[in-house]
XYZ file of C-alpha atoms in Angstrom:
520
model
C -24.783 13.647 73.787
C -24.604 17.659 74.079
C -23.316 18.975 77.508
C -25.788 21.948 78.432
C -25.238 23.443 82.073
C -28.595 24.941 83.340
C -29.314 28.145 81.261
C -29.214 30.227 84.874
C -25.214 29.385 84.956
C -24.683 30.668 81.576
C -27.121 33.814 81.659
C -24.768 36.768 81.288
C -21.731 35.408 79.882
C -20.009 36.354 76.663
C -20.508 33.691 73.765
C -18.093 32.783 71.682
C -19.340 31.054 68.313
C -17.143 28.804 66.543
C -14.497 26.280 67.670
C -11.642 27.130 65.566
C -8.483 29.093 66.385
C -9.776 32.725 66.553
C -12.687 31.330 69.017
C -10.411 29.338 70.899
C -7.650 31.925 71.418
C -10.392 34.454 72.360
C -11.720 32.196 75.130
C -8.261 31.278 76.350
C -7.390 35.227 76.264
C -10.424 36.261 78.743
C -10.414 35.973 82.574
C -14.230 36.122 82.605
C -16.280 33.188 82.619
C -17.719 32.380 78.799
C -19.305 29.970 76.904
C -17.778 28.406 73.850
C -20.204 27.231 71.233
C -19.275 24.909 68.387
C -21.062 22.704 66.367
C -18.869 19.330 66.687
C -16.554 18.050 69.230
C -14.092 20.912 69.739
C -10.950 18.788 68.721
C -12.510 16.756 66.027
C -10.538 16.016 63.252
C -12.611 13.683 60.596
C -14.695 15.356 59.409
C -12.643 18.795 60.812
C -14.727 21.074 62.682
C -13.160 23.927 61.651
C -10.777 25.073 58.852
C -7.675 26.068 61.292
C -7.404 22.141 62.152
C -6.414 21.791 57.905
C -3.825 24.519 58.206
C -0.565 22.927 56.443
C 1.711 25.680 55.792
C 2.222 27.272 59.023
C 1.762 30.794 60.716
C 3.633 33.703 59.459
C 5.851 35.848 61.594
C 9.023 37.810 61.354
C 11.206 35.447 63.454
C 14.473 35.680 61.328
C 17.652 37.175 61.635
C 17.233 38.669 58.214
C 13.425 39.769 58.873
C 11.422 42.503 60.506
C 7.580 42.843 61.154
C 7.949 45.880 58.574
C 9.413 43.707 56.005
C 6.208 41.384 56.837
C 4.193 44.350 56.422
C 5.426 45.432 53.312
C 4.628 41.880 51.839
C 1.089 41.622 53.201
C 0.388 45.256 51.507
C 1.469 44.179 48.330
C -0.523 40.965 48.166
C -3.344 43.139 49.347
C -3.723 45.004 46.098
C -4.597 48.310 47.863
C -7.309 47.429 50.085
C -5.700 46.303 53.429
C -5.786 48.754 56.387
C -2.215 49.918 56.800
C -2.811 50.337 60.898
C -4.253 46.719 60.904
C -1.319 45.347 59.048
C 1.086 47.124 61.264
C -0.736 45.811 64.144
C -0.749 42.084 63.057
C 2.747 42.029 61.826
C 4.222 43.597 65.005
C 2.459 41.057 66.950
C 3.772 38.181 65.161
C 6.680 37.354 67.157
C 4.501 37.615 70.407
C 1.962 35.334 69.089
C 4.605 32.728 68.397
C 5.917 32.921 72.059
C 2.182 32.967 73.344
C 1.472 29.832 71.801
C 4.380 28.097 72.966
C 3.472 29.130 76.229
C 0.077 27.501 75.688
C 1.643 24.463 74.985
C 2.404 24.358 71.179
C 5.660 22.755 70.276
C 7.149 24.419 66.994
C 9.608 22.315 64.589
C 13.057 23.546 65.194
C 16.415 23.326 64.038
C 18.888 21.255 65.664
C 20.484 23.962 67.400
C 16.916 24.693 68.841
C 16.185 27.647 66.286
C 12.652 27.787 64.843
C 12.281 25.978 61.400
C 11.140 28.899 58.686
C 9.770 28.054 55.896
C 9.216 30.014 52.282
C 5.751 30.744 50.791
C 4.682 32.562 47.638
C 4.893 36.524 47.743
C 6.956 36.327 50.894
C 10.549 38.165 50.754
C 11.685 35.916 53.691
C 11.450 32.761 55.263
C 9.071 33.357 58.020
C 6.537 30.525 57.989
C 6.637 28.878 61.636
C 5.371 25.247 61.579
C 4.555 22.772 63.825
C 4.256 19.042 63.112
C 5.629 19.690 59.650
C 2.615 19.973 57.428
C -0.017 19.539 60.255
C 0.443 22.768 61.813
C -3.001 23.511 62.174
C -4.004 20.628 63.829
C -0.806 20.464 66.137
C -1.660 24.195 67.458
C -5.673 23.028 67.802
C -4.623 20.223 69.672
C -2.539 21.868 72.644
C -5.151 24.727 73.002
C -8.079 22.708 73.028
C -6.250 20.430 75.922
C -5.854 24.019 77.374
C -9.179 24.922 77.194
C -10.425 21.750 78.514
C -8.257 22.366 81.488
C -9.529 25.996 81.898
C -12.770 26.016 84.564
C -13.844 29.691 83.198
C -14.824 28.339 79.805
C -17.955 26.179 79.418
C -17.716 24.094 76.210
C -21.082 23.647 74.454
C -20.567 21.008 71.672
C -22.703 19.725 68.832
C -24.518 22.709 69.231
C -25.576 25.391 66.522
C -25.950 29.349 66.999
C -29.350 30.002 65.008
C -29.425 34.279 65.334
C -28.542 36.959 67.189
C -30.874 38.887 69.478
C -30.559 42.799 68.876
C -32.174 45.775 71.183
C -31.548 49.278 70.518
C -28.535 48.617 68.336
C -26.894 46.168 70.950
C -26.547 42.545 71.188
C -28.649 41.358 74.292
C -28.974 37.313 73.151
C -28.364 34.532 70.700
C -30.691 31.430 70.013
C -28.637 28.416 70.306
C -29.837 24.893 68.968
C -28.268 22.680 71.686
C -29.129 19.491 73.669
C -32.251 18.742 71.824
C -33.795 21.901 72.054
C -33.734 25.540 70.819
C -32.777 27.598 73.651
C -32.208 31.837 74.269
C -29.050 32.630 75.986
C -29.034 36.175 77.517
C -25.514 37.752 76.823
C -24.376 41.259 76.247
C -21.509 40.049 74.294
C -21.175 37.702 71.327
C -17.934 37.015 69.436
C -18.574 35.270 66.100
C -15.741 32.844 65.006
C -17.611 30.839 62.598
C -15.305 30.646 59.726
C -15.604 30.904 56.071
C -17.519 30.389 52.867
C -15.886 27.657 50.913
C -18.647 25.065 51.480
C -21.017 27.261 48.916
C -18.428 26.117 46.249
C -18.197 22.862 44.348
C -14.397 22.722 45.007
C -13.238 23.663 48.163
C -10.509 22.658 50.935
C -13.079 24.148 53.742
C -15.074 21.738 55.891
C -18.379 21.094 54.702
C -19.593 23.540 57.755
C -17.967 26.648 56.156
C -21.368 27.991 54.735
C -21.197 31.559 55.918
C -23.860 31.401 58.380
C -22.056 33.432 60.840
C -21.970 36.414 58.100
C -25.878 35.971 57.791
C -26.509 36.321 61.576
C -24.372 39.095 61.388
C -26.042 40.920 58.560
C -29.812 40.447 60.017
C -28.325 42.258 63.425
C -27.350 44.859 61.554
C -23.382 44.762 60.843
C -22.088 45.557 57.702
C -20.205 42.836 55.368
C -17.327 44.029 53.427
C -15.280 43.055 50.391
C -17.666 39.844 49.878
C -16.258 39.450 46.228
C -12.855 38.775 47.535
C -12.470 34.672 47.490
C -9.002 33.306 47.392
C -8.809 30.072 45.572
C -5.801 27.884 46.416
C -4.388 26.740 43.197
C -3.143 23.325 44.441
C -5.968 21.441 45.721
C -5.627 17.380 45.212
C -7.543 16.650 42.434
C -8.995 13.237 43.747
C -12.403 11.927 45.076
C -15.894 12.338 43.819
C -17.425 15.515 42.662
C -18.314 17.941 45.837
C -16.151 16.195 48.524
C -14.073 18.272 50.271
C -10.362 18.158 48.733
C -7.289 18.165 50.475
C -4.681 20.692 50.040
C -1.658 20.436 48.665
C 0.584 22.951 50.804
C 1.925 25.985 49.256
C 5.022 25.290 51.079
C 5.615 22.362 48.790
C 6.182 24.881 45.903
C 8.370 26.698 48.566
C 10.726 23.831 48.362
C 10.742 23.793 44.769
C 7.959 21.723 43.178
C 6.883 23.001 40.028
C 3.492 22.851 38.168
C 3.584 20.804 34.949
C 0.986 19.287 32.333
C 0.334 15.922 31.023
C 3.188 16.475 28.520
C 5.714 17.114 31.575
C 5.808 20.924 30.538
C 6.299 23.546 33.015
C 3.380 26.835 32.194
C 3.692 29.021 35.042
C 5.675 30.753 37.890
C 4.836 28.712 41.105
C 5.841 31.285 43.637
C 3.666 34.328 41.982
C 0.684 35.184 44.323
C -2.198 32.694 44.624
C -4.793 34.252 42.432
C -2.214 34.704 39.567
C -1.071 31.001 40.116
C -4.710 30.057 40.472
C -5.574 31.759 36.866
C -2.800 30.422 35.267
C -3.755 26.678 36.427
C -7.437 27.369 35.515
C -6.935 28.833 31.866
C -4.246 25.729 31.551
C -7.505 23.517 32.776
C -9.635 25.092 30.444
C -7.386 24.668 27.495
C -7.819 20.832 27.952
C -4.815 20.133 29.958
C -4.321 18.104 33.098
C -2.208 20.002 35.744
C 0.265 18.035 38.132
C 2.442 19.426 41.065
C 5.788 17.861 40.217
C 8.103 17.354 43.421
C 10.093 14.466 42.109
C 13.173 16.280 41.660
C 13.062 18.800 44.380
C 12.200 16.349 46.975
C 12.009 13.046 45.904
C 12.285 10.356 48.575
C 12.543 12.967 51.177
C 8.772 14.081 50.572
C 7.378 11.881 53.216
C 9.752 13.333 55.664
C 8.938 17.017 54.964
C 5.241 16.540 54.447
C 4.027 13.539 55.946
C 0.495 14.575 56.249
C 0.392 14.994 52.566
C 2.169 12.134 51.639
C -0.567 10.006 53.507
C -3.191 11.838 51.602
C -1.827 11.057 48.232
C -1.314 7.536 49.335
C -5.097 7.299 49.958
C -5.660 7.704 46.248
C -2.731 5.578 45.218
C -0.256 8.727 44.283
C 3.489 8.193 45.698
C 4.595 12.010 45.236
C 8.206 10.671 45.633
C 7.774 9.016 41.999
C 4.607 10.648 40.519
C 3.213 13.967 39.770
C 0.535 14.727 42.005
C -2.884 15.755 40.233
C -3.815 19.609 41.256
C -6.706 21.608 40.630
C -7.775 25.161 42.050
C -10.357 25.062 44.718
C -12.212 27.812 47.068
C -10.024 28.401 50.002
C -10.025 31.610 51.943
C -12.709 34.557 52.436
C -11.054 37.859 52.607
C -14.143 39.332 52.826
C -16.476 39.088 55.893
C -18.002 41.285 58.810
C -16.804 44.649 59.055
C -14.632 45.164 61.999
C -12.621 48.138 63.489
C -8.880 47.404 64.543
C -9.698 45.466 67.868
C -12.556 43.259 65.910
C -15.719 45.308 66.972
C -18.497 45.469 64.459
C -21.013 48.327 64.408
C -23.256 46.468 66.508
C -22.686 47.006 70.345
C -21.712 43.963 72.030
C -20.690 42.024 68.962
C -17.277 41.207 67.632
C -16.015 39.108 64.828
C -12.523 37.044 64.422
C -11.092 35.116 62.265
C -12.149 34.259 58.566
C -15.566 35.391 59.207
C -14.205 38.686 59.828
C -13.046 41.487 57.226
C -10.206 43.128 59.620
C -8.531 44.864 56.668
C -5.357 42.867 57.165
C -5.820 40.748 53.645
C -7.180 43.355 51.371
C -7.801 41.746 48.130
C -5.623 38.929 48.420
C -4.667 37.067 51.546
C -0.621 36.687 52.040
C -0.204 32.926 52.611
C -0.108 31.777 56.281
C -1.344 35.322 57.705
C -4.669 33.829 58.391
C -3.477 31.961 61.504
C -1.482 35.010 62.899
C -4.651 36.888 62.316
C -6.699 34.616 64.115
C -4.331 34.544 67.131
C -3.877 38.165 67.226
C -7.378 39.382 67.179
C -8.583 36.629 69.349
C -6.388 37.463 71.801
C -7.218 41.276 71.542
C -11.099 40.321 71.629
C -10.467 38.280 74.829
C -8.836 41.090 76.399
C -11.548 43.217 75.839
C -14.138 40.915 77.459
C -12.507 41.589 80.608
C -13.318 45.231 80.546
C -16.871 46.472 81.770
C -19.698 44.707 79.960
C -23.541 46.062 80.137
C -25.869 44.007 82.625
C -27.185 40.839 80.822
C -30.691 41.987 79.494
C -33.714 40.145 80.776
C -35.323 37.753 78.140
C -38.075 35.490 78.245
C -37.822 31.820 79.311
C -34.871 30.230 77.522
C -36.399 26.901 76.437
C -38.431 28.179 73.394
C -39.770 24.980 70.879
C -38.116 21.636 70.029
C -34.934 21.964 68.376
C -34.753 22.560 64.613
C -32.620 19.912 62.598
C -28.925 20.827 62.623
C -28.091 22.935 59.081
C -27.712 21.022 56.239
C -24.715 21.613 53.687
C -26.118 23.656 50.316
C -27.099 21.468 47.554
C -24.334 20.786 45.002
C -26.496 22.445 42.327
C -26.029 25.696 44.364
C -22.257 24.982 44.836
C -22.016 24.397 40.954
C -23.635 27.814 40.406
C -21.246 29.355 42.648
C -18.207 27.529 41.446
C -19.241 28.356 37.480
C -20.177 31.929 38.025
C -18.320 33.246 40.805
C -15.157 31.122 40.539
C -11.526 31.608 39.427
C -12.432 33.677 36.578
C -15.785 35.700 36.526
C -17.890 37.878 34.007
C -20.493 40.384 34.154
C -22.983 38.082 32.150
C -21.934 34.864 34.290
C -22.460 36.803 37.605
C -25.942 38.272 36.349
C -26.877 34.557 35.498
C -25.910 33.292 38.850
C -27.722 35.637 40.529
C -30.911 35.016 38.847
C -30.622 31.193 39.381
C -29.960 31.816 43.478
C -33.092 34.434 43.510
C -35.622 31.854 45.003
C -33.081 31.196 47.762
C -32.115 34.799 48.953
C -34.029 34.534 52.331
C -32.167 31.586 53.456
C -28.457 32.025 55.138
C -26.801 30.371 52.270
C -28.559 32.211 49.731
C -28.072 35.893 51.316
C -24.399 34.930 51.289
C -24.310 33.647 48.022
C -26.088 36.970 46.658
C -23.636 38.969 48.684
C -20.517 37.632 46.780
C -22.070 37.586 43.519
C -23.422 41.113 43.739
C -20.335 42.787 44.701
C -18.573 40.828 42.459
C -20.746 42.162 39.709
C -20.363 45.845 40.961
C -16.821 45.582 40.990
C -16.255 46.156 37.510
C -12.594 45.632 37.623
C -10.010 42.994 38.510
C -8.193 43.150 41.706
C -6.231 40.520 43.760
C -8.624 37.491 44.159
C -11.345 39.013 42.271
C -10.830 38.400 38.259
C -13.361 39.485 35.709
C -12.748 38.364 32.252
C -14.414 41.345 30.685
C -12.430 43.865 33.018
C -9.422 42.350 33.239
C -7.438 45.478 34.796
C -7.324 47.309 38.055
C -9.225 50.826 38.168
C -7.127 53.633 39.047
C -8.519 53.901 42.837
C -8.789 50.975 45.071
C -12.173 51.029 46.846
C -13.485 48.627 49.431
C -16.988 47.441 48.903
C -19.765 47.450 51.639
C -23.232 46.263 52.115
C -25.689 46.304 55.044
C -28.744 43.960 54.607
C -30.798 46.847 53.943
C -28.611 47.946 50.887
C -28.430 44.235 49.737
C -32.202 43.919 49.524
C -32.345 47.369 47.608
C -29.902 46.216 45.055
C -31.459 42.586 44.556
C -35.313 44.370 44.703
C -33.603 46.270 41.643
C -32.425 43.198 39.747
C -35.688 41.509 40.376
C -37.679 44.013 38.204
C -35.294 42.569 35.519
C -36.283 39.092 35.894
C -39.023 36.916 34.755
C -41.516 35.440 37.072
C -40.884 32.111 36.127
C -37.368 32.480 37.081
C -38.558 34.145 40.665
C -41.033 30.925 41.030
C -38.760 28.574 40.093
C -37.463 26.124 43.104
C -33.684 25.402 43.637
C -33.054 21.757 42.508
C -31.544 19.647 45.659
């Protein structure tokens, strides 16, 4: 049963939409009464409420004696392929050690060596061992359990579970409220501040490591409110998702840390075919090309870890066991899957959008940290850093909450349903690991009948941005434009821009295509 306090008690309080690490850190970082709205139980693991619960590899921070934030920043900039915001990169990497200490103070117990020092792991494209873990390969779940326990103990945070934000209300360029489906009714909550921490877009692809709820709803809400979407074409595909189970089911991640410990990528003949510690985009393309060449692909940890596999990676070992795979004696079947969205709602170095009173944090935001390609394990650090900064801003002066009509509007809409497998196949086929101009145009034609829906709007923005970026850069690869252009230029769309571009394209499509219904 959803707990929904009297609306009068919530009026004027900042709303934080999303129950992952960014949302929880924002709530814990403000002393002001606030409302945390999440679509399930805050501590839900099966199915997971947020991608934060699924993070295996850990959190990047320059904690080693041979490491510095400047070295961390250099690796981040190199991975970002020219599209990182250097100031944001510097701010976030500098904040890394403090973020580790902040989480320690909130109850997170990091994995440590016998002498009490932190265990530091290595992941692709990092020049130093700087990945801190908690609970071995269950870092995200371990962090979230500690923080959720702290949220439950914090009196100024009201948690509204099994609730869905449907739309933002804006007057004169500023947020005044949010429409929320909760407690069996659709209500309008008056607020001068909304923080969107709604996660990514992996649920729009056929193969993904993300929770089913990662459908880009926060992106659509922000765009309708007047915020700008940036770098929407940049989707990171993790090269080693466990290739088991029925089509369309969320794929379990086989962490990059396994390759960091020496596991190799092989095919059915046992031959190794790529550099496992290259950047994720290049490894994903190598795996995809090998698969398209008719091969099966496996991650082989038998020599590197053998019987020690289950000790180092107990969660992955358990996931493999469900499918009858013993990583100590068998190679693990893997395939690329949509994993992280580098694009999102454009924000400044403090997480503010161009709409007064609207912030965004975590995967839904485009902060400038990741550029064209996220460096492994930087996302948890980004969520902690920006969640902390935004929470502190909420303690500053906020405008008086607007007077809105009676909060109880009408009977509740049904909860949002995941996008159809047909739509997800379109996105994987045309906006997947390797793209082409013709394929992207074909994808746009097929989703044109549903562009007025949340999922259709976000898919259109991804496809159109990828079509207009006639180069290959970071996580975006065009087979017909395989090289990077001379200048790294970010992409930006307002909803007005997107509508205008799509209107131009509609003129080239036949009426039959525009009137065709999307299969369920």
